[in-house]
Amino acid sequence: MKNIFLNMGYFLKETITVMRLNLLSNILSIFSTGLILFILAMTISGWRISAKAAEAIEGEAEISVYFDKGMDNQGALKLVESIKRIEGVRDSRLIGESEAYDRMVKILGKDAQVLKVFDDNPFSPFIEVKINLNAMDHVLEELDHMTGIQYIRDNRDVLDRLGNITHLFRILGYLMGAAVGIATLVILSHMIRLGMQNNREQINTLRLLGAPGIFIAFPFLLQGLLLTLGGGALAAALAAFALKQLYARMAGPLPFIPLPPGGALISGMVIVILSVSAVLGIVGSLLGLLSARNH
Amino acid sequence: MIEAAGVSLKYPDGTVALKGIDLQIQAGELVYVTGHSGSGKTSLLKLLMGMEYPTTGYLKVLGQPIIKGQAEGIRRLRMRIGPVFQEFRLINGRTAMENVMLGMRFLDIPRSRLKEDAHQALVKVGLEHKRLSLVENLSWGERQRVAIARAVARKPALILADEPTGNLDRDHALDILELLASFRDKETSVIITTHATHLIDGKKDAGLIVMDKGNMRWERVG
């Protein structure tokens, strides 16, 4: 290990020499690895954005509880208090007829004219219950056991769909991760083998001089690391640019979509991509060295 | 330092390169190995470097048995040998100095001494002025001297030179033999193979191994 550290300058020089022997292939490897990692970076970012949106909407998860027509205001308020005590309920509030009407006017906007058709307010009072999405089943079960409740409306369909999108992005992320890993490892191990093939005379000479395996292999390990880190840096730069553009375009027309802070998203993505690059670089180089040794 | 008893070497194609060699070489000896092409000189050197294993018999070099399954021991043995290969095996694209240092980097030589020792080795072979030249730009003789410098800079216990006089005229060949012999001391043995028997005539205080079709005969020179 001491020898490795002391010879770092030599190893770097050797690595550059090895890479210069196949300059075009090495440059193309950096670009192809970079593009593959770019796709991974965008998938990871999409996953994080959708997860954030789902989290925000989940935070707004609420159900509407309609109580018996005959129940007076006092009874409704008592029901509100009972609902608040259910585990998983964050808040519950009585919404009167007029507030329900106003809300619908807001939602319908210009089309609210249609409500004028009715002589009386067509909306019933109800209890708005904010819940933790994970506890929805439990809350609904508890509400079923309560007396005075006529009907419960949940937004399960919407929430389930959002959950599915997040799940899809997660699966895509895993698949992309696997695809990127395999493709990068194949490219890299091929490059390392090529490098060793081109330098086999030197490698044999070092063996005959008694050089340890790690001393012979280190420049090739370094080559793999530089190739993937180069690709990773390229991917990170491209992805950062793409995300900035995406944020700028989404901020105007789609302000209601809750996005994670851009700076944090980009810096997190850069760290992940560079770490993945480094790991793939080391693993790919080791695979290349092993396969070169076996041939 | 080198003990061989009944060593034979048969290649996978069936060629028998060495037949029942018995050998004892002490520390600090200078030994010439001569014989015609194909007599087994290079095969003997390959065995001494652990590049081949004896088919039968027993061989020990600097305390390391040359047997299969001792890869790490043989690697460590090679660290103590200064080889001068027939085809030099210098690394193109590197200077003479870098080539000499390359053979020393993984030895336990203090960093502060690495450059100085490599430089001194080049001075000893008379190539100090070419230390920054790329080896592919050097003449045949100069490249051979770089190979010798790489071998001696390692301060080996055993110098093995395979046909160092090949492709050289008589005067240069004698110079190279003299140079190699000069590195012999009480801790360093030198073994040189050459097919040019006439170059060894008149050499003093050295051993002579005459190889003939895989058999050997031990003589004393001078």
PDB file of C-alpha atoms in Angstrom, chain B residues 30 32 144-145 148 163-182 192 194 196-204:
ATOM      1  CA  LEU B  30      30.898 -15.316 -11.950  1.00  0.00           C
ATOM      2  CA  TYR B  32      29.633 -18.136 -18.083  1.00  0.00           C
ATOM      3  CA  GLN B 144      21.605  -2.977 -23.929  1.00  0.00           C
ATOM      4  CA  ARG B 145      23.434  -0.774 -21.464  1.00  0.00           C
ATOM      5  CA  ILE B 148      22.084  -3.646 -17.705  1.00  0.00           C
ATOM      6  CA  GLU B 163      23.121 -13.594 -24.694  1.00  0.00           C
ATOM      7  CA  PRO B 164      24.262 -10.020 -24.022  1.00  0.00           C
ATOM      8  CA  THR B 165      26.911 -10.296 -26.740  1.00  0.00           C
ATOM      9  CA  GLY B 166      24.491 -11.155 -29.540  1.00  0.00           C
ATOM     10  CA  ASN B 167      24.422  -8.634 -32.406  1.00  0.00           C
ATOM     11  CA  LEU B 168      27.570  -6.900 -31.127  1.00  0.00           C
ATOM     12  CA  ASP B 169      30.988  -6.762 -32.751  1.00  0.00           C
ATOM     13  CA  ARG B 170      33.879  -8.334 -30.873  1.00  0.00           C
ATOM     14  CA  ASP B 171      35.109  -5.161 -29.146  1.00  0.00           C
ATOM     15  CA  HIS B 172      31.658  -4.110 -27.969  1.00  0.00           C
ATOM     16  CA  ALA B 173      30.856  -7.685 -26.914  1.00  0.00           C
ATOM     17  CA  LEU B 174      34.008  -7.806 -24.802  1.00  0.00           C
ATOM     18  CA  ASP B 175      33.148  -4.433 -23.276  1.00  0.00           C
ATOM     19  CA  ILE B 176      29.711  -5.704 -22.286  1.00  0.00           C
ATOM     20  CA  LEU B 177      31.138  -8.896 -20.766  1.00  0.00           C
ATOM     21  CA  GLU B 178      33.650  -6.826 -18.810  1.00  0.00           C
ATOM     22  CA  LEU B 179      30.940  -4.494 -17.655  1.00  0.00           C
ATOM     23  CA  LEU B 180      28.701  -7.324 -16.458  1.00  0.00           C
ATOM     24  CA  ALA B 181      31.595  -9.093 -14.750  1.00  0.00           C
ATOM     25  CA  SER B 182      32.403  -5.866 -12.896  1.00  0.00           C
ATOM     26  CA  ILE B 192      26.093 -14.807 -18.399  1.00  0.00           C
ATOM     27  CA  THR B 194      26.794 -16.584 -24.668  1.00  0.00           C
ATOM     28  CA  ALA B 196      30.440 -16.933 -28.570  1.00  0.00           C
ATOM     29  CA  THR B 197      32.863 -19.224 -26.693  1.00  0.00           C
ATOM     30  CA  HIS B 198      35.888 -17.407 -28.039  1.00  0.00           C
ATOM     31  CA  LEU B 199      34.934 -14.286 -26.091  1.00  0.00           C
ATOM     32  CA  ILE B 200      35.443 -16.103 -22.813  1.00  0.00           C
ATOM     33  CA  ASP B 201      38.927 -17.298 -23.605  1.00  0.00           C
ATOM     34  CA  GLY B 202      41.376 -15.727 -21.224  1.00  0.00           C
ATOM     35  CA  LYS B 203      38.786 -14.816 -18.615  1.00  0.00           C
ATOM     36  CA  LYS B 204      39.991 -15.424 -15.087  1.00  0.00           C
TER      37      LYS B 204
END
